mmCIF file of C-alpha atoms in Angstrom:
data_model
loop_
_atom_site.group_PDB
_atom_site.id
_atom_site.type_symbol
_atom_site.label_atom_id
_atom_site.label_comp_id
_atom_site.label_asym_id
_atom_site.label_seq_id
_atom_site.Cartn_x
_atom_site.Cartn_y
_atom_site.Cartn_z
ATOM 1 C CA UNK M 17 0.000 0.000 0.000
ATOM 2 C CA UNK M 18 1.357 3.386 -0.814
ATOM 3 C CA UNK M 19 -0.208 5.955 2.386
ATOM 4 C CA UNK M 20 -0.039 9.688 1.771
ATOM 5 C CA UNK M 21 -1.231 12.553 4.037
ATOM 6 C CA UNK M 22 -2.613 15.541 1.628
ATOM 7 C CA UNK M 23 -4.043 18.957 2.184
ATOM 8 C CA UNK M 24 -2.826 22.297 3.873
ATOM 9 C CA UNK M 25 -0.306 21.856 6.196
ATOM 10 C CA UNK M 26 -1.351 21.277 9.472
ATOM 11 C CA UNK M 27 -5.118 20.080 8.528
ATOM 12 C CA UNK M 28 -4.090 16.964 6.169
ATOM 13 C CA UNK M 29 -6.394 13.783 5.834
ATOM 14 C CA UNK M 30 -5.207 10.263 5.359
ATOM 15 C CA UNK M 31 -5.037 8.897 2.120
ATOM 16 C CA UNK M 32 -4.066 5.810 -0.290
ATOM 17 C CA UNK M 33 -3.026 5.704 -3.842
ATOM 18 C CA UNK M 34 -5.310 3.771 -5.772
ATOM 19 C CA UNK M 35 -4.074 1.245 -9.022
ATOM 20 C CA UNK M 36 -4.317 4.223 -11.211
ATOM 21 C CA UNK M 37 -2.272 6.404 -8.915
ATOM 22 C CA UNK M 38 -5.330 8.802 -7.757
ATOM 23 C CA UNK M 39 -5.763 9.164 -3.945
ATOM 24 C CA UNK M 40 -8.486 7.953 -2.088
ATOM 25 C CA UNK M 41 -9.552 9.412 0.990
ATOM 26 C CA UNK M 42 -9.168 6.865 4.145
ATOM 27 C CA UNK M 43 -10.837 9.452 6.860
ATOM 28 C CA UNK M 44 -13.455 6.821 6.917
ATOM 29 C CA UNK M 45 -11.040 4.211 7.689
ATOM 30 C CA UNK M 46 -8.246 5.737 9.711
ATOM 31 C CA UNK M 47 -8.406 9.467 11.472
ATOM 32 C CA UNK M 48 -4.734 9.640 9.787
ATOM 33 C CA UNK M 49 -1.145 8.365 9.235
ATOM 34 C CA UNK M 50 0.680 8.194 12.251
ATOM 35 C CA UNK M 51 2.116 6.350 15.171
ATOM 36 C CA UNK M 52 -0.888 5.883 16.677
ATOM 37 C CA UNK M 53 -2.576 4.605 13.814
ATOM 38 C CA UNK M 54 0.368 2.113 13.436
ATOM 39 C CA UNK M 55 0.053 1.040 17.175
ATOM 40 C CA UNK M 56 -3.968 0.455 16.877
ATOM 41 C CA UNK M 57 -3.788 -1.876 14.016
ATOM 42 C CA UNK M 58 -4.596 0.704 11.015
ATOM 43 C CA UNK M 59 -2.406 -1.018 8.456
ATOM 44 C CA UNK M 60 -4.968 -4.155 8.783
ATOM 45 C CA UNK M 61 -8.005 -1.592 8.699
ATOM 46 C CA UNK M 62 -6.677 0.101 5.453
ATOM 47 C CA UNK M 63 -5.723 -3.758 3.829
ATOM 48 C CA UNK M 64 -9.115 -4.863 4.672
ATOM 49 C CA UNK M 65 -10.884 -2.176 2.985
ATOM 50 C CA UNK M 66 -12.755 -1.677 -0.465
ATOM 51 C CA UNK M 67 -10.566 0.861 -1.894
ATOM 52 C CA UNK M 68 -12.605 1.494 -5.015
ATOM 53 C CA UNK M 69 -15.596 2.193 -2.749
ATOM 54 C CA UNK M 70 -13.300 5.607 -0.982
ATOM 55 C CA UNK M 71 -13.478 8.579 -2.543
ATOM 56 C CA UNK M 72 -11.692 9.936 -4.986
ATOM 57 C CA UNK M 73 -9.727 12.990 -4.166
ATOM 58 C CA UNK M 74 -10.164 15.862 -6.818
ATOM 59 C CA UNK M 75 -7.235 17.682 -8.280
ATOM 60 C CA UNK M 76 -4.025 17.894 -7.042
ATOM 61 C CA UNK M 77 -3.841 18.317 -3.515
ATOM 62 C CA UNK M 78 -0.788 19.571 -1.521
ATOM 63 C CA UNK M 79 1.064 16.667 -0.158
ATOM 64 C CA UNK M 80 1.890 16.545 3.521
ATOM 65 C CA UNK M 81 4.645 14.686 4.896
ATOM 66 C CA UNK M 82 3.611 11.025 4.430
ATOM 67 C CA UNK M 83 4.010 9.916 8.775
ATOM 68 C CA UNK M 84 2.320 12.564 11.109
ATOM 69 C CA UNK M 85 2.929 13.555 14.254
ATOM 70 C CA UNK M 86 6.396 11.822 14.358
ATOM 71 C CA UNK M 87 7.938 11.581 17.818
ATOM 72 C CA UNK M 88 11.335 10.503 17.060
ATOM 73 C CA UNK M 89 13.028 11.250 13.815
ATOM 74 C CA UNK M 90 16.140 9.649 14.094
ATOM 75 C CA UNK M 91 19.320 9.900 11.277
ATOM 76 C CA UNK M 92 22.558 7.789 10.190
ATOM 77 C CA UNK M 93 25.390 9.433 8.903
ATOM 78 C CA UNK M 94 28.480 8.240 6.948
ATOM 79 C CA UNK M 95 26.226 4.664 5.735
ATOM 80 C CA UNK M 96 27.328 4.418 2.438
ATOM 81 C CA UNK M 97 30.436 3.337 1.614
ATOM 82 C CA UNK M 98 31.342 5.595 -1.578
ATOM 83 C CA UNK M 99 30.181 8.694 0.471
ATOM 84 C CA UNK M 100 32.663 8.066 3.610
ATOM 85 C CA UNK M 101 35.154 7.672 0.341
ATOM 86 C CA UNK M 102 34.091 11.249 -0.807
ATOM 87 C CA UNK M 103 34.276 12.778 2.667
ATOM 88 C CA UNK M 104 37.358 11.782 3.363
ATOM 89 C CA UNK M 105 36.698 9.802 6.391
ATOM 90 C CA UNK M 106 37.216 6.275 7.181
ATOM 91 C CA UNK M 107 33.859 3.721 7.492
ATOM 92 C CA UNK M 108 32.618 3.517 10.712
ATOM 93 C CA UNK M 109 32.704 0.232 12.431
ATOM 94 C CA UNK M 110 29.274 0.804 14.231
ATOM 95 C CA UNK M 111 26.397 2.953 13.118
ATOM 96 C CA UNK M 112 26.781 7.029 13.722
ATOM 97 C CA UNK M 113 23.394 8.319 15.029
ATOM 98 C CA UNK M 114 21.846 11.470 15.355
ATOM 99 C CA UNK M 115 18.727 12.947 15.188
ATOM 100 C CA UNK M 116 16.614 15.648 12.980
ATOM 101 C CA UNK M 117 14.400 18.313 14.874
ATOM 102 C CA UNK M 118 10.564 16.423 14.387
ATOM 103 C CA UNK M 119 10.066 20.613 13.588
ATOM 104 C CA UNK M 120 12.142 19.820 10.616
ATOM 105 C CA UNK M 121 9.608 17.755 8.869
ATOM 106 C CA UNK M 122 7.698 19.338 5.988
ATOM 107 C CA UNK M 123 5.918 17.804 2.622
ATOM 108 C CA UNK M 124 7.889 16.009 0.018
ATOM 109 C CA UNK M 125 7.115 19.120 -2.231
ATOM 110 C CA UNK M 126 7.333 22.076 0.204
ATOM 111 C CA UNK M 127 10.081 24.773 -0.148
ATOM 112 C CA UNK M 128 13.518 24.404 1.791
ATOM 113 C CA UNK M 129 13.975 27.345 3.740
ATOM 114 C CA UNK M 130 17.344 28.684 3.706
ATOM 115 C CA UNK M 131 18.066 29.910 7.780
ATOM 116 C CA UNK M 132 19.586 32.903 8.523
ATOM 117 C CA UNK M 133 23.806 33.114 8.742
ATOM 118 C CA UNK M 134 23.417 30.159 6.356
ATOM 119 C CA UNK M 135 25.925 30.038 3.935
ATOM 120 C CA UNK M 136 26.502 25.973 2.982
ATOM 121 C CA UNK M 137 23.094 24.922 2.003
ATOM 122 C CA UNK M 138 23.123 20.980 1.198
ATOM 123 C CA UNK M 139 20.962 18.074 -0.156
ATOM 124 C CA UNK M 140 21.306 14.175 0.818
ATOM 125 C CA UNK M 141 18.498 11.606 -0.989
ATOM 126 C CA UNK M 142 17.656 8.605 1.758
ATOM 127 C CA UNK M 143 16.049 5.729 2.473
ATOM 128 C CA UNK M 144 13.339 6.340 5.321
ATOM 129 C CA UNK M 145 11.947 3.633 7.180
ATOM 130 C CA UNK M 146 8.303 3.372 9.077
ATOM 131 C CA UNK M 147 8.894 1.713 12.944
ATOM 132 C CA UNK M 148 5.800 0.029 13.178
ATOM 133 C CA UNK M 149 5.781 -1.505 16.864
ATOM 134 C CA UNK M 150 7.323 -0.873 19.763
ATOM 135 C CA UNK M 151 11.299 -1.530 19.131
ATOM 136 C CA UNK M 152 13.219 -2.422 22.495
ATOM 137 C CA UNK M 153 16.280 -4.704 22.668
ATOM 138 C CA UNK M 154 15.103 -6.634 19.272
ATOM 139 C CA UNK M 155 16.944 -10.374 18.912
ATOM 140 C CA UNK M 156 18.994 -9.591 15.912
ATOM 141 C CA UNK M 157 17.223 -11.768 13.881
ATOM 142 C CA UNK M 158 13.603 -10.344 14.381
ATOM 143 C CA UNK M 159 14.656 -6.904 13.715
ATOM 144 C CA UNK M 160 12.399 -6.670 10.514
ATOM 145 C CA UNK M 161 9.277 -7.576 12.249
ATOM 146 C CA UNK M 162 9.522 -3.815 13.467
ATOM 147 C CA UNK M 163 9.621 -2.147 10.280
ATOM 148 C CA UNK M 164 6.142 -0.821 8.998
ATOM 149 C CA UNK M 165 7.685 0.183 5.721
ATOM 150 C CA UNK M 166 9.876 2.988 3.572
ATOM 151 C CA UNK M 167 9.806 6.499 2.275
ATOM 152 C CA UNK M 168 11.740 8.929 0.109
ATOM 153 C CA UNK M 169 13.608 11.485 2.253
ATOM 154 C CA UNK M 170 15.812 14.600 1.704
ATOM 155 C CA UNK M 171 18.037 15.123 4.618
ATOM 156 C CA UNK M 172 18.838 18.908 3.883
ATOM 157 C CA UNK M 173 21.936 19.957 5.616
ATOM 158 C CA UNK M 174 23.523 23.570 6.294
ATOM 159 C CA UNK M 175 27.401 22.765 6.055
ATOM 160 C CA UNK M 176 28.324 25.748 7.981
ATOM 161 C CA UNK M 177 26.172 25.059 10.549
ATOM 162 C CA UNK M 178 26.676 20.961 11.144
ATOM 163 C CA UNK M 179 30.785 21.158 10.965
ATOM 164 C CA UNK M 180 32.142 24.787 11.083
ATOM 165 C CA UNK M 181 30.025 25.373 14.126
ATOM 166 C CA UNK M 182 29.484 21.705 15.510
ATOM 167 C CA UNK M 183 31.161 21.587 18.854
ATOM 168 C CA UNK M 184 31.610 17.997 18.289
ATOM 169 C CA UNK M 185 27.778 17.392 16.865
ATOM 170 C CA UNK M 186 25.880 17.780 13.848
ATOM 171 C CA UNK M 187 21.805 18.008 14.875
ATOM 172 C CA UNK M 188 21.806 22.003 14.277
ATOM 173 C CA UNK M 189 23.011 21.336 10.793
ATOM 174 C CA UNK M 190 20.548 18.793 10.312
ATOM 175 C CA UNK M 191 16.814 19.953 12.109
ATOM 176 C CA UNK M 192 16.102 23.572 10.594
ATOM 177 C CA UNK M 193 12.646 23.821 9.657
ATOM 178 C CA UNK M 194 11.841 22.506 6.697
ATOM 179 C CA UNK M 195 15.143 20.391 6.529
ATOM 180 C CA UNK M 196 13.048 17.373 6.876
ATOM 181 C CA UNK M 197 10.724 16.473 3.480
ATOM 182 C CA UNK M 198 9.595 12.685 3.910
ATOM 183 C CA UNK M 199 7.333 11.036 1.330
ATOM 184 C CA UNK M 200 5.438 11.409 -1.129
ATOM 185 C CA UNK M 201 4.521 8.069 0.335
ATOM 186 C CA UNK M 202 4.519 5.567 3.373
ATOM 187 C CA UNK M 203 5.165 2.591 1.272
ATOM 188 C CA UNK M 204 4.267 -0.561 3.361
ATOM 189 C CA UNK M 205 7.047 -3.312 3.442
ATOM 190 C CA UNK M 206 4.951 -5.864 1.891
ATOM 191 C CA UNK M 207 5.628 -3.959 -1.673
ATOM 192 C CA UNK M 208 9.319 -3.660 -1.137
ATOM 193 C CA UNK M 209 10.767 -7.092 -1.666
ATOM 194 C CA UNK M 210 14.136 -5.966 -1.064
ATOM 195 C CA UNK M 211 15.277 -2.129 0.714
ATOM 196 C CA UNK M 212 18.758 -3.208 -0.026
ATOM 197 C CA UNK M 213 18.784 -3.260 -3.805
ATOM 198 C CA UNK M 214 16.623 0.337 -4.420
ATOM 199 C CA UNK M 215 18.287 2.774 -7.158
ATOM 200 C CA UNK M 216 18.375 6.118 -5.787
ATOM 201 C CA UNK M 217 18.780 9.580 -7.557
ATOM 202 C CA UNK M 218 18.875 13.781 -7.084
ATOM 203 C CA UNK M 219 19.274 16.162 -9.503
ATOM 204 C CA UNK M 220 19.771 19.837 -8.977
ATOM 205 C CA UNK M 221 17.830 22.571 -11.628
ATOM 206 C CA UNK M 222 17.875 19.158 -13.619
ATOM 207 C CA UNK M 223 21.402 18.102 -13.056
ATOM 208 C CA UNK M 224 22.514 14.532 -12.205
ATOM 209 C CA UNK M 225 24.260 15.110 -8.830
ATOM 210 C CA UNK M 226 23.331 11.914 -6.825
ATOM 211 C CA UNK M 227 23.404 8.651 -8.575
ATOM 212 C CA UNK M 228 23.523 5.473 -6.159
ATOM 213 C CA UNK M 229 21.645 1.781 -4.964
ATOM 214 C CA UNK M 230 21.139 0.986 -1.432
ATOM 215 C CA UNK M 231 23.145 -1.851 -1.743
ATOM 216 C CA UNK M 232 26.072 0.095 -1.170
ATOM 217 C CA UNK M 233 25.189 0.727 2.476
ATOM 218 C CA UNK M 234 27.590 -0.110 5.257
ATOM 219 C CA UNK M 235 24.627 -1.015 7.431
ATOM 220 C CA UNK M 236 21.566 -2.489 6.031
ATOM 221 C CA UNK M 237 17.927 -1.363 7.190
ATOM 222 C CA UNK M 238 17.978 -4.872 9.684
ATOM 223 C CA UNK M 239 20.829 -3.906 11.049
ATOM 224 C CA UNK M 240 20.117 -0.040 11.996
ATOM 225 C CA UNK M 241 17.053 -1.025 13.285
ATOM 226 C CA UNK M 242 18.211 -3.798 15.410
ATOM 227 C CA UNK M 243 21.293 -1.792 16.554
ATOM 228 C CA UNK M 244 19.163 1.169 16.909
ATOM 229 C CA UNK M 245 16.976 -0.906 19.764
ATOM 230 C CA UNK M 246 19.772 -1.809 21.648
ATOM 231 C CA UNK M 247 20.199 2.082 22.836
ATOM 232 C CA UNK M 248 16.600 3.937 22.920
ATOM 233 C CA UNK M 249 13.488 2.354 22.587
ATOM 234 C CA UNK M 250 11.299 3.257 19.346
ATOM 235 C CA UNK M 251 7.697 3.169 19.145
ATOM 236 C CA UNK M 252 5.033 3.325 16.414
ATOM 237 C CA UNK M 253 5.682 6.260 13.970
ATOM 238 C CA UNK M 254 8.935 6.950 14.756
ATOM 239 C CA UNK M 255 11.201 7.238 11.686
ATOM 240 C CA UNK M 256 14.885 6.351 10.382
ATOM 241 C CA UNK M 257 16.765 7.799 7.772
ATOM 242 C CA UNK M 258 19.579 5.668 6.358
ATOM 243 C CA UNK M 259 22.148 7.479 4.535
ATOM 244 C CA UNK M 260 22.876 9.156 1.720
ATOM 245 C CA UNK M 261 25.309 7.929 -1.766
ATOM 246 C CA UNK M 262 28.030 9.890 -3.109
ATOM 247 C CA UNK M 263 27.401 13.564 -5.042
ATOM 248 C CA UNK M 264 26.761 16.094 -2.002
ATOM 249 C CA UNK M 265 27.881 19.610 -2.692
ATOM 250 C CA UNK M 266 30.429 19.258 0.544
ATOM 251 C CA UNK M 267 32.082 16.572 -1.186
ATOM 252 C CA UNK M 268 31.887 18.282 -4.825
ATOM 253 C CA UNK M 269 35.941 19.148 -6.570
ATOM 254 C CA UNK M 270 37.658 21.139 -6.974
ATOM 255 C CA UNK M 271 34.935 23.213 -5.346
ATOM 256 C CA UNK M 272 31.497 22.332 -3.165
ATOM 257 C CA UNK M 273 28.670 23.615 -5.328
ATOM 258 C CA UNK M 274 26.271 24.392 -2.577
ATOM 259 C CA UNK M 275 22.653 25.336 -3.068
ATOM 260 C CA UNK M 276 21.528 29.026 -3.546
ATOM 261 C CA UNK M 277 17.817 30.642 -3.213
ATOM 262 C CA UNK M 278 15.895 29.655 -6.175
ATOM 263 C CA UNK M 279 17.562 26.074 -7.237
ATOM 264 C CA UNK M 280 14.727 23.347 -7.697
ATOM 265 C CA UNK M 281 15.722 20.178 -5.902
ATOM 266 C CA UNK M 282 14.593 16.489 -7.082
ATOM 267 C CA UNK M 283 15.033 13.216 -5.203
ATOM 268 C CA UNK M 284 13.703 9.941 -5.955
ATOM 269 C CA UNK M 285 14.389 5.974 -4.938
ATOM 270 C CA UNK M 286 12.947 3.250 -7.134
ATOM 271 C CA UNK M 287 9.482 2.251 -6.207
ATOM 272 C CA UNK M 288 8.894 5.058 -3.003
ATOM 273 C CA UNK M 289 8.030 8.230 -5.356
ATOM 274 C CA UNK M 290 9.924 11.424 -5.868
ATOM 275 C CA UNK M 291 9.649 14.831 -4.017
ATOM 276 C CA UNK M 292 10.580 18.095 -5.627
ATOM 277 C CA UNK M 293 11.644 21.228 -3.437
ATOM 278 C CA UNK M 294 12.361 24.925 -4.381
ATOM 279 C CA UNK M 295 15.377 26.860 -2.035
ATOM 280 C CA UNK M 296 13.479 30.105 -0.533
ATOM 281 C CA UNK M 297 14.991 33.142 1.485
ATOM 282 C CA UNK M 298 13.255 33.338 4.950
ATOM 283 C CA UNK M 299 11.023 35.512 5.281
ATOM 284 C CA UNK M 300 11.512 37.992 7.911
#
């Protein structure tokens, strides 16, 4: 099932893509895609539903992002092998973690607002993944009995912000508003026969900048999720990104190409959608 959240941001309705890609309107079914949703058995609601019998939403509605209400939006940086190659740095022998501001979450097609004193404006394309039960201490082995499913996310980054001015961490880098567009849908796992073998791509004002497969990752979607267990617990709704391939702008020679108020962003991974974002000045 592919879930998506539409209308104006902060009012959005639940909503499911149909087999000729129009959205259907689940408000009937589910009051909306969430945690708590997850946790109450919505996914077997939805499944168990006449989907042709839902309404059909008109037009094209704004697109919210594709989990609500997210608790926990955690990251993983340096997973991909070529990218640790590109930065410089050595691969880690255990997962890096860090988390994104939940206030950094937007739609997969809102603008990117550029902060103020921002001066190394960044894109990543990821692999999101759904927690869809409570994850505490998971037996290596079961880890995948968690996951709910996948999404397309854009872990925006301010350079300047995340290593000039780090202290030793990168979340104020990573959780500016807006910094956080995840969908256009909550793909369920069941449609995803394999998260490590997904082509992934970003282009910036239609150039080929990111080109890369998730089979490349140091530590596969199991493995995060398991590890991630062993250290906080995770409940329904909270979200993982995975890591991004090579291309950033930091990692760009002979000189980063960071992005600038009006580029147009676009991010996609096979068989989870695409999102499209425009760079904005803040407005004051």
């Amino acid at each position: 099932m592919k879930l998506v959240r539409y209308g104006p941001a902060g009012r959005e309705k639940p909503g499911i893509i149909d087999a000729e890609g129009k959205i259907r309107d689940l408000s009937r079914i589910v009051p909306d895609i969430d945690g708590a949703m997850l946790a109450d058995g919505g996914l077997a609601k939805i499944k168990k539903a006449n989907i042709n019998r839902l309404k059909v939403v008109p037009g094209k509605p704004r697109l919210g992002a594709c989990i609500g209400h997210v608790r926990n939006f955690i990251a993983i940086g340096l997973n991909y092998s070529d990218h640790a190659a590109e930065a410089g740095m050595p691969i880690p022998k255990e997962p890096i973690i860090f988390n994104k501001a939940p206030t950094s979450i937007c739609g997969p097609n809102d603008n990117t607002v550029i902060p103020k004193e921002s001066t190394k404006m960044d894109y990543e394309v990821e692999l999101g993944i759904v927690i869809g039960k409570r994850a505490r201490y998971l037996d290596k082995g079961k880890a995948m009995s968690a996951v709910a499913g996948y999404f397309v996310s854009n872990d925006v980054s301010e350079r300047s912000f995340q290593i000039d001015r780090s202290g030793g961490q990168w979340n104020k880098g990573k959780g500016c508003e807006t910094f956080g567009p995840i969908g256009p849908w909550f793909v369920t796992k069941d449609e995803i026969k394999d998260p490590q073998n997904l082509d992934m791509w970003l282009d910036v004002n239609g150039e080929r900048r990111q080109t890369g497969n998730t089979k490349t990752m140091i530590f596969g979607v199991e493995h995060l999720v398991w590890y991630c267990s062993q250290f906080f617990v995770m409940e329904p709704g909270d979200i993982i990104v995975t890591g991004t391939p090579p291309g950033v702008a930091l990692g760009m020679k002979p000189e980063p190409k960071f992005l600038q108020a009006g580029d147009v962003v676009t991010l996609g991974i096979e068989g989870l959608g695409e999102q499209k974002q425009k760079l904005v000045e803040l407005k004051k």
